[in-house]
mmCIF file of C-alpha atoms and ligand atoms in Angstrom:
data_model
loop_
_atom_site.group_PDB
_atom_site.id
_atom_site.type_symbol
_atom_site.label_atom_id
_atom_site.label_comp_id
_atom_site.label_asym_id
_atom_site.label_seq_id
_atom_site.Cartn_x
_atom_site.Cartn_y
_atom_site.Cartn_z
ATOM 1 C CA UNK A 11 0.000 0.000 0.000
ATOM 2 C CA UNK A 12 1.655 3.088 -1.051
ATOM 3 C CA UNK A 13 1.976 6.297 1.106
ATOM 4 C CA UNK A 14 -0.807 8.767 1.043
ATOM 5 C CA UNK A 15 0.166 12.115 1.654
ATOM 6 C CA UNK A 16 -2.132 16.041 1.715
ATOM 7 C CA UNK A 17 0.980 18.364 1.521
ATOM 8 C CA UNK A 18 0.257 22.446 2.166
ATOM 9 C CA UNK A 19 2.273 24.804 0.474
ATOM 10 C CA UNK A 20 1.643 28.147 1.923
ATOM 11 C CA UNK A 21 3.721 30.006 -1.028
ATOM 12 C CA UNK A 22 4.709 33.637 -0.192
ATOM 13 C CA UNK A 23 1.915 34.087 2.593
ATOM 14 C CA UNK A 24 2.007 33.885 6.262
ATOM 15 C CA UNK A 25 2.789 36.370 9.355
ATOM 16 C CA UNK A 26 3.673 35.811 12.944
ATOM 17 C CA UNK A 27 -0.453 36.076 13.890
ATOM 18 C CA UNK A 28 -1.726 34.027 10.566
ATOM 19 C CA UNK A 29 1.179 31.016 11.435
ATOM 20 C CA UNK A 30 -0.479 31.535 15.629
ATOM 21 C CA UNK A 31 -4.193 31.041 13.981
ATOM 22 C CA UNK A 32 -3.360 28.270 11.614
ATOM 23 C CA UNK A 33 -1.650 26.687 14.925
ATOM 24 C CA UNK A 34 -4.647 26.563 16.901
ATOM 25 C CA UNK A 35 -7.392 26.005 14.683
ATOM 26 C CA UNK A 36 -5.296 22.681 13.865
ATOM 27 C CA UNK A 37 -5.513 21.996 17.548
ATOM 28 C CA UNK A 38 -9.683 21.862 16.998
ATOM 29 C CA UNK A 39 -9.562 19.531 14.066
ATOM 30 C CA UNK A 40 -10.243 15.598 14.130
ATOM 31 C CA UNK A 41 -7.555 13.427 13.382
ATOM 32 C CA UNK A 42 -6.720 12.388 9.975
ATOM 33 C CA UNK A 43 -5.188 8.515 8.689
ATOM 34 C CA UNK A 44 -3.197 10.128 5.701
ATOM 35 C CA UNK A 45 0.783 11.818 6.330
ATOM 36 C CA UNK A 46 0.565 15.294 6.765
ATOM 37 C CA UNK A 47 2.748 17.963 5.991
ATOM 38 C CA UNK A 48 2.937 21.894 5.747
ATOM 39 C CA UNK A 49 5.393 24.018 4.310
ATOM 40 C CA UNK A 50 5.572 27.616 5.458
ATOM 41 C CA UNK A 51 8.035 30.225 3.840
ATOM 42 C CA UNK A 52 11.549 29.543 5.803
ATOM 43 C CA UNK A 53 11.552 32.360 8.072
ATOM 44 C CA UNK A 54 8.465 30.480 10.291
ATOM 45 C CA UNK A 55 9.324 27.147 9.836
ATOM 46 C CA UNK A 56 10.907 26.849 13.185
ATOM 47 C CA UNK A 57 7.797 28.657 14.729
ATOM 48 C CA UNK A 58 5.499 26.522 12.793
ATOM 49 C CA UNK A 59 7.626 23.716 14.034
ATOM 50 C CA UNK A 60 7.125 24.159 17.781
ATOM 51 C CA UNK A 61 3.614 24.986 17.626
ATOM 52 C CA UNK A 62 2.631 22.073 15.644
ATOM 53 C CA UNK A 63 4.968 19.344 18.367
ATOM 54 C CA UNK A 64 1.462 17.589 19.974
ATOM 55 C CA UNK A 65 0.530 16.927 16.172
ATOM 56 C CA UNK A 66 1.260 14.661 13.569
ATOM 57 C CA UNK A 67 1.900 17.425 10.937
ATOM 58 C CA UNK A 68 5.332 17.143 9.439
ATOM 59 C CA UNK A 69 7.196 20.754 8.401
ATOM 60 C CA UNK A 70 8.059 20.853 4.928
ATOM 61 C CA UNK A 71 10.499 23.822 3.099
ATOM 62 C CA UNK A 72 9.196 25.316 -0.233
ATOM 63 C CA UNK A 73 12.874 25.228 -1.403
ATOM 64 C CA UNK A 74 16.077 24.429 -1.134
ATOM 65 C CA UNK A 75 19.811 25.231 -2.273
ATOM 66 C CA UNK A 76 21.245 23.333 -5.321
ATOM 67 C CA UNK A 77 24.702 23.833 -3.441
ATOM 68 C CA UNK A 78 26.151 22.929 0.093
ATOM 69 C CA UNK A 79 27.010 26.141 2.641
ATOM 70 C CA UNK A 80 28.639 29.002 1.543
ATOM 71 C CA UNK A 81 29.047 32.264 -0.190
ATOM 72 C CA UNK A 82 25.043 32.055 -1.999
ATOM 73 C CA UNK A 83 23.534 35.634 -0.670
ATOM 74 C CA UNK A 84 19.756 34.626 -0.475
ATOM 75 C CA UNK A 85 19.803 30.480 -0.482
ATOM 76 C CA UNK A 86 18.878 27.999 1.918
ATOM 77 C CA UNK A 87 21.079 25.161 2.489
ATOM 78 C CA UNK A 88 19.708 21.252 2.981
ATOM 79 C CA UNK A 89 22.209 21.123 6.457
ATOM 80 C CA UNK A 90 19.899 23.910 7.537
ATOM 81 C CA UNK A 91 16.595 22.292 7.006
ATOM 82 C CA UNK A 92 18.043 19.155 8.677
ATOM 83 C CA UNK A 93 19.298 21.359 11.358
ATOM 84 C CA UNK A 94 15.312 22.158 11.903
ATOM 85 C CA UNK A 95 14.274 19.211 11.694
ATOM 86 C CA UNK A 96 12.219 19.925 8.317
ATOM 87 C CA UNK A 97 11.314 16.575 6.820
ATOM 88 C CA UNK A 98 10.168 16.989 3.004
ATOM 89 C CA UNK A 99 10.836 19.958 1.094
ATOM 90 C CA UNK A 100 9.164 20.750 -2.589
ATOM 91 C CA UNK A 101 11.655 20.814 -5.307
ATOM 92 C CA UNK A 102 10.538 22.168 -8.731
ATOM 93 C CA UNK A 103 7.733 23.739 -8.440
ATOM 94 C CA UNK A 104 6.375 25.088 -11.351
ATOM 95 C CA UNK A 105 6.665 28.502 -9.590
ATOM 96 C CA UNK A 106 10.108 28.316 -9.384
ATOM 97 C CA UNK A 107 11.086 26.733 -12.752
ATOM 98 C CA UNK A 108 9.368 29.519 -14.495
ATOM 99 C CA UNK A 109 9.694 32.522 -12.182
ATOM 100 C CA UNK A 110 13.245 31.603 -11.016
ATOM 101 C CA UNK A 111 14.524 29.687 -14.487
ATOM 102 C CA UNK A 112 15.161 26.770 -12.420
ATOM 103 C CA UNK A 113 16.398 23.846 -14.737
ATOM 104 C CA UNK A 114 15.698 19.803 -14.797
ATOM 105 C CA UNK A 115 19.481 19.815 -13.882
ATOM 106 C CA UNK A 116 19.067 22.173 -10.859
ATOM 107 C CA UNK A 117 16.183 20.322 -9.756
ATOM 108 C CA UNK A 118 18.021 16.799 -9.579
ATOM 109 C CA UNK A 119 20.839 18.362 -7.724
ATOM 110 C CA UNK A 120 18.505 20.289 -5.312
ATOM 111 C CA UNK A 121 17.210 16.227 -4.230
ATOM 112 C CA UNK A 122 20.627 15.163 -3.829
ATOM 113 C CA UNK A 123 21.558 17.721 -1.099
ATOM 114 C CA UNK A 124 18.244 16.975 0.216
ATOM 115 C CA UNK A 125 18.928 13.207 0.441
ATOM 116 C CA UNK A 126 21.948 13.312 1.549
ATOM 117 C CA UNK A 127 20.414 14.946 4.359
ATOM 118 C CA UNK A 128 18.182 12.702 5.159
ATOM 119 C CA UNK A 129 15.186 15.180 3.430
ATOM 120 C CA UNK A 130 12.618 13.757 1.385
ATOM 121 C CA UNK A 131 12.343 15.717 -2.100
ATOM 122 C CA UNK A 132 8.856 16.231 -3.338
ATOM 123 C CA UNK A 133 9.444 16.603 -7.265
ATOM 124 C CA UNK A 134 7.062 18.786 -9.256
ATOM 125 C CA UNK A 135 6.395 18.037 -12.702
ATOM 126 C CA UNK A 136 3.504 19.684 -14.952
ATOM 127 C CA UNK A 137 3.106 20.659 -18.288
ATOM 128 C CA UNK A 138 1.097 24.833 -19.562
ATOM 129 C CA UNK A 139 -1.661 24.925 -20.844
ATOM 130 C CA UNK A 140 0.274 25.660 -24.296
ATOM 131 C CA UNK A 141 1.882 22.243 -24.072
ATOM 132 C CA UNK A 142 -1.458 20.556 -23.734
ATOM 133 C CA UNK A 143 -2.878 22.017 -26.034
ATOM 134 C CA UNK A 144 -0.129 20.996 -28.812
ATOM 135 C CA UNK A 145 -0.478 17.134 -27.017
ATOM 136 C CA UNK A 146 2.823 16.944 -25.568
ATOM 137 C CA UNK A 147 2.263 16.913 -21.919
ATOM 138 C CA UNK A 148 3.718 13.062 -21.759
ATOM 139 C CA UNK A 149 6.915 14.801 -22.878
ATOM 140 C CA UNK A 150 7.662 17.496 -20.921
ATOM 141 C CA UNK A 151 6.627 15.340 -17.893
ATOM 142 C CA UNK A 152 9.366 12.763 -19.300
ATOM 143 C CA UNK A 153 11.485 15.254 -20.048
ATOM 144 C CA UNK A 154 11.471 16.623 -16.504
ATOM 145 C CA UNK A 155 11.207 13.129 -14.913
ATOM 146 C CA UNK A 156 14.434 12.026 -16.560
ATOM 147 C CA UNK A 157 17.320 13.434 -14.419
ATOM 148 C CA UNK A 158 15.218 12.524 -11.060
ATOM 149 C CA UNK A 159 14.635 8.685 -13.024
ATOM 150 C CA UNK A 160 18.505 8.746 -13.109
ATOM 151 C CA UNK A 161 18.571 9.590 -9.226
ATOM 152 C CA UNK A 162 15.981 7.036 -8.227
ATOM 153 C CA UNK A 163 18.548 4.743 -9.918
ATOM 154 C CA UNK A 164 20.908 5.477 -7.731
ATOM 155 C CA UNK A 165 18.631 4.771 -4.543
ATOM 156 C CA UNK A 166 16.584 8.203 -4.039
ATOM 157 C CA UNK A 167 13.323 7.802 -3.182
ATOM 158 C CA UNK A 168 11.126 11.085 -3.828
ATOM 159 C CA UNK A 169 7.753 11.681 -3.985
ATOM 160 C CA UNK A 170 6.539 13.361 -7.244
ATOM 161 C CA UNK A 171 3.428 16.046 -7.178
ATOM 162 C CA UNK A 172 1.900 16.051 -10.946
ATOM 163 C CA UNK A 173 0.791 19.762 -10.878
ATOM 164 C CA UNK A 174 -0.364 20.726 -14.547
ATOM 165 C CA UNK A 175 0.854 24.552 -14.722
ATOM 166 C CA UNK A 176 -2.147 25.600 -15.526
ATOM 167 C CA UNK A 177 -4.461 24.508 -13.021
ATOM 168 C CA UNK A 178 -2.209 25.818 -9.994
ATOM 169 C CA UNK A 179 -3.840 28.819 -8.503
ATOM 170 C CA UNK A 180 -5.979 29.426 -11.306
ATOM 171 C CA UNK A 181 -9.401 27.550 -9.968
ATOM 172 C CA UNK A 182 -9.133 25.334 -12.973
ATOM 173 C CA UNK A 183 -8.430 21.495 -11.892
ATOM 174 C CA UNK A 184 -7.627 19.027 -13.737
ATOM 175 C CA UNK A 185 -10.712 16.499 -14.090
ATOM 176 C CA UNK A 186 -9.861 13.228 -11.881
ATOM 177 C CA UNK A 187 -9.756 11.224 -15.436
ATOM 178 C CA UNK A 188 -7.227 13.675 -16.833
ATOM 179 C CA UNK A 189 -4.950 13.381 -13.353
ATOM 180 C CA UNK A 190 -5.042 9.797 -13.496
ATOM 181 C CA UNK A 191 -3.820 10.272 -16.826
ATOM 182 C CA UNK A 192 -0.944 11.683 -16.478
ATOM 183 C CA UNK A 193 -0.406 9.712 -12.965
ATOM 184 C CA UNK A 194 -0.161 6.570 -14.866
ATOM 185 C CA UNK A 195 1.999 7.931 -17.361
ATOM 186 C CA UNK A 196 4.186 8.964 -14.500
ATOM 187 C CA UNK A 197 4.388 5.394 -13.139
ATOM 188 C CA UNK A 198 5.123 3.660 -16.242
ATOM 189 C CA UNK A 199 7.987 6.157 -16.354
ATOM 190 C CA UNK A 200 8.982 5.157 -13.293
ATOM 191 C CA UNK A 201 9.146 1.369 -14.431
ATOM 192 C CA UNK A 202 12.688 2.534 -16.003
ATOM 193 C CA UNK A 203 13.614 1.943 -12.880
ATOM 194 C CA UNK A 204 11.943 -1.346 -11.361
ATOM 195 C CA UNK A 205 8.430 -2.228 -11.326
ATOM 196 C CA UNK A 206 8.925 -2.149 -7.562
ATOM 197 C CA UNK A 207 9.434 1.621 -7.765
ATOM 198 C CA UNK A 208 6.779 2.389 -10.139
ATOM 199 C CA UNK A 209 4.449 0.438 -7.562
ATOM 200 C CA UNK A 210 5.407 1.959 -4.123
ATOM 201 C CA UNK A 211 6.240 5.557 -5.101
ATOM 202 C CA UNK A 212 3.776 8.324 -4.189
ATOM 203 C CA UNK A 213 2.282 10.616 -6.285
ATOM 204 C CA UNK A 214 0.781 13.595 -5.626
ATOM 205 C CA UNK A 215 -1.752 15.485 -7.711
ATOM 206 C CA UNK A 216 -1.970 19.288 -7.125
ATOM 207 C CA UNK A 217 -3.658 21.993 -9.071
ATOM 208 C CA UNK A 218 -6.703 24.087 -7.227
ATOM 209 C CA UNK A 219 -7.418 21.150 -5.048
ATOM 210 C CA UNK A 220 -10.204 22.229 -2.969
ATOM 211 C CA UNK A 221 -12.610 20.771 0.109
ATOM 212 C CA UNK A 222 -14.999 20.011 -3.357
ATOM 213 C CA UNK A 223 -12.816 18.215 -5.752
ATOM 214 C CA UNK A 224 -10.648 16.102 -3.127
ATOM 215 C CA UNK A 225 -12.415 13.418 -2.630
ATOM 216 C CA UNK A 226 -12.801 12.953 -6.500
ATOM 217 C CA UNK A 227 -8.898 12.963 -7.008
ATOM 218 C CA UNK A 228 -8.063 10.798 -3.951
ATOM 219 C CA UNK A 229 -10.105 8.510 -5.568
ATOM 220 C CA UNK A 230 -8.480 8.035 -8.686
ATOM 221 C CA UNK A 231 -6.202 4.970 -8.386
ATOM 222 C CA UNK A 232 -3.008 6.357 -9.434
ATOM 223 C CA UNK A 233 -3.261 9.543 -7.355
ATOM 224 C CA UNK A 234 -1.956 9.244 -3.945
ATOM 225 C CA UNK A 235 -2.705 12.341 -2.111
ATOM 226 C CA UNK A 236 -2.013 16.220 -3.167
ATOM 227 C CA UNK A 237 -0.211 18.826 -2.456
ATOM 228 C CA UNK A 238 -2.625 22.004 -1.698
ATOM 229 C CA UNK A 239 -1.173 26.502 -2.500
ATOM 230 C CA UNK A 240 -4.623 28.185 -1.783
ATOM 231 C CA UNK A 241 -6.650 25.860 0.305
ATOM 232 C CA UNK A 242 -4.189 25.221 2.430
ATOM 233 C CA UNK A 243 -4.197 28.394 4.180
ATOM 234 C CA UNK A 244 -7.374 27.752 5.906
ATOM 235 C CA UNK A 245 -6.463 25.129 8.665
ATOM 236 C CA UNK A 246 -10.396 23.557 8.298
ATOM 237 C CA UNK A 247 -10.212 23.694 4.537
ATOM 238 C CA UNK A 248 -6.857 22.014 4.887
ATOM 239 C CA UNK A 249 -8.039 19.065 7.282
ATOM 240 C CA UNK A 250 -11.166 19.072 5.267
ATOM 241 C CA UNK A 251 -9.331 18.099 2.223
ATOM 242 C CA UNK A 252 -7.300 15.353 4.533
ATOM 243 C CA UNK A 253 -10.517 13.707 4.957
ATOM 244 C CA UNK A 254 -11.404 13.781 1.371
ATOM 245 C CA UNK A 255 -9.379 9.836 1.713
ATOM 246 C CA UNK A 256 -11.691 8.668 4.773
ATOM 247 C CA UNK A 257 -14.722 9.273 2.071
ATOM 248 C CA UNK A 258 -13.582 6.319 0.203
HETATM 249 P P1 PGA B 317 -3.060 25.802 -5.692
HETATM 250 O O1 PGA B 317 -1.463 25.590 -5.691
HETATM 251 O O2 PGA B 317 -3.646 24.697 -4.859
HETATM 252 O O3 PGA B 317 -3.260 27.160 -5.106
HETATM 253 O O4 PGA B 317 -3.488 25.698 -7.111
HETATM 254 C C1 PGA B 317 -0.905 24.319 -5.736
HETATM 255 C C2 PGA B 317 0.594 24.420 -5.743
HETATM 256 O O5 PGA B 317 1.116 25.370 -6.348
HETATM 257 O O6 PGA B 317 1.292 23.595 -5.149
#
């Protein structure tokens, strides 16, 4: 039985009161039988990190350096995140690739410092709405896919969140049929590697998953939890959407 995960990414948002409220309003929610995990922007992780101690919700970083310590102005080094504690962190988010020009290349490395610190990478991959339209989503999911099918060779062992580019923040999801799609097309990729992998590797869908359309995704066989931008700033919504897996 693979893993099932609900993942929040927070983004840019949060302040000392919001990270307080999101605290305590966990405290009044039921408890959940799916792996939970949150990631705040770094400067509240630690924060985050105490207040969430009597819970069962693992702290996740939104990023992480492609290099070990030194002179990088502005980057976050794996060491660090394993200094607090942080046990997942997203790598390749479609925010960053496009925003940030991160590359395939940068992405692989950024799991490696992860895993060697004992970090589990959670690997974006999507395709725009341009690439869709021309048909060649299977490709650029491959193409992205490769380097990190290289690394699982080598004994990594991400998680990968299938997050079409343009269904993230834009209230557009993709339909549970066309998730599953692309989830199996993700786990035959990962048959490069061993049927063993393809079988017991998570994957996450994300893409304007809401308290409405969870329960639909989390059905689909291939789709093993999701990882959650907008919803996942309202604690309820957020534990809502954990329950979407105790509907079925
Ligand atoms: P969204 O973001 O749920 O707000 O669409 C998802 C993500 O970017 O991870």
């Amino acid at each position: 039985m693979r893993k099932k995960w609900v993942i929040g990414n927070w983004k840019m948002n949060a302040h000392s009161d919001f990270v307080a409220e999101w605290a305590e309003q966990v405290a009044k929610q039921q408890a959940v039988d799916v792996a939970m995990a949150v990631c705040p922007p770094f400067p509240y992780i630690a924060t985050l990190k105490q207040k969430l101690t009597n819970t069962n919700i693992q702290l996740g970083a939104q990023n992480v350096a492609a290099t070990d310590e030194g002179a990088y102005t502005g980057e976050v080094a794996a060491t660090m995140l394993a200094d607090l504690e942080v046990s997942l962190a997203l790598v390749g988010h479609s925010e960053r690739r496009t925003l940030f020009g991160e590359t395939n290349e940068d992405v692989a490395e950024k799991c490696q410092r992860l895993a060697e610190n004992g970090i589990l990478p959670i690997v974006c991959v999507g395709e725009t709405h341009a690439e869709r339209e021309q048909g060649v989503t299977e490709n650029v999911v491959a193409e992205q896919l490769a380097p990190i099918v290289e690394l699982i060779k080598t004994g990594l062992r991400p998680v990968i969140a299938y997050e079409p580019v343009w269904a993230i923040g834009t209230g557009l999801t993709a339909t549970p049929e066309q998730a599953q799609a692309v989830h199996t097309f993700i786990r035959q990729e990962l048959t490069k590697v061993s049927a063993e992998v393809a079988e017991s590797t998570s994957i996450l869908y994300g893409g304007s998953v809401n308290r409405d359309n969870a329960a639909a995704l989390f059905s689909q066989a291939d789709i093993d939890g999701g990882l959650i931008g907008g919803a996942s700033l309202d604690a309820e919504h957020f534990f809502t959407i954990c329950q979407a897996f105790n509907s079925h």
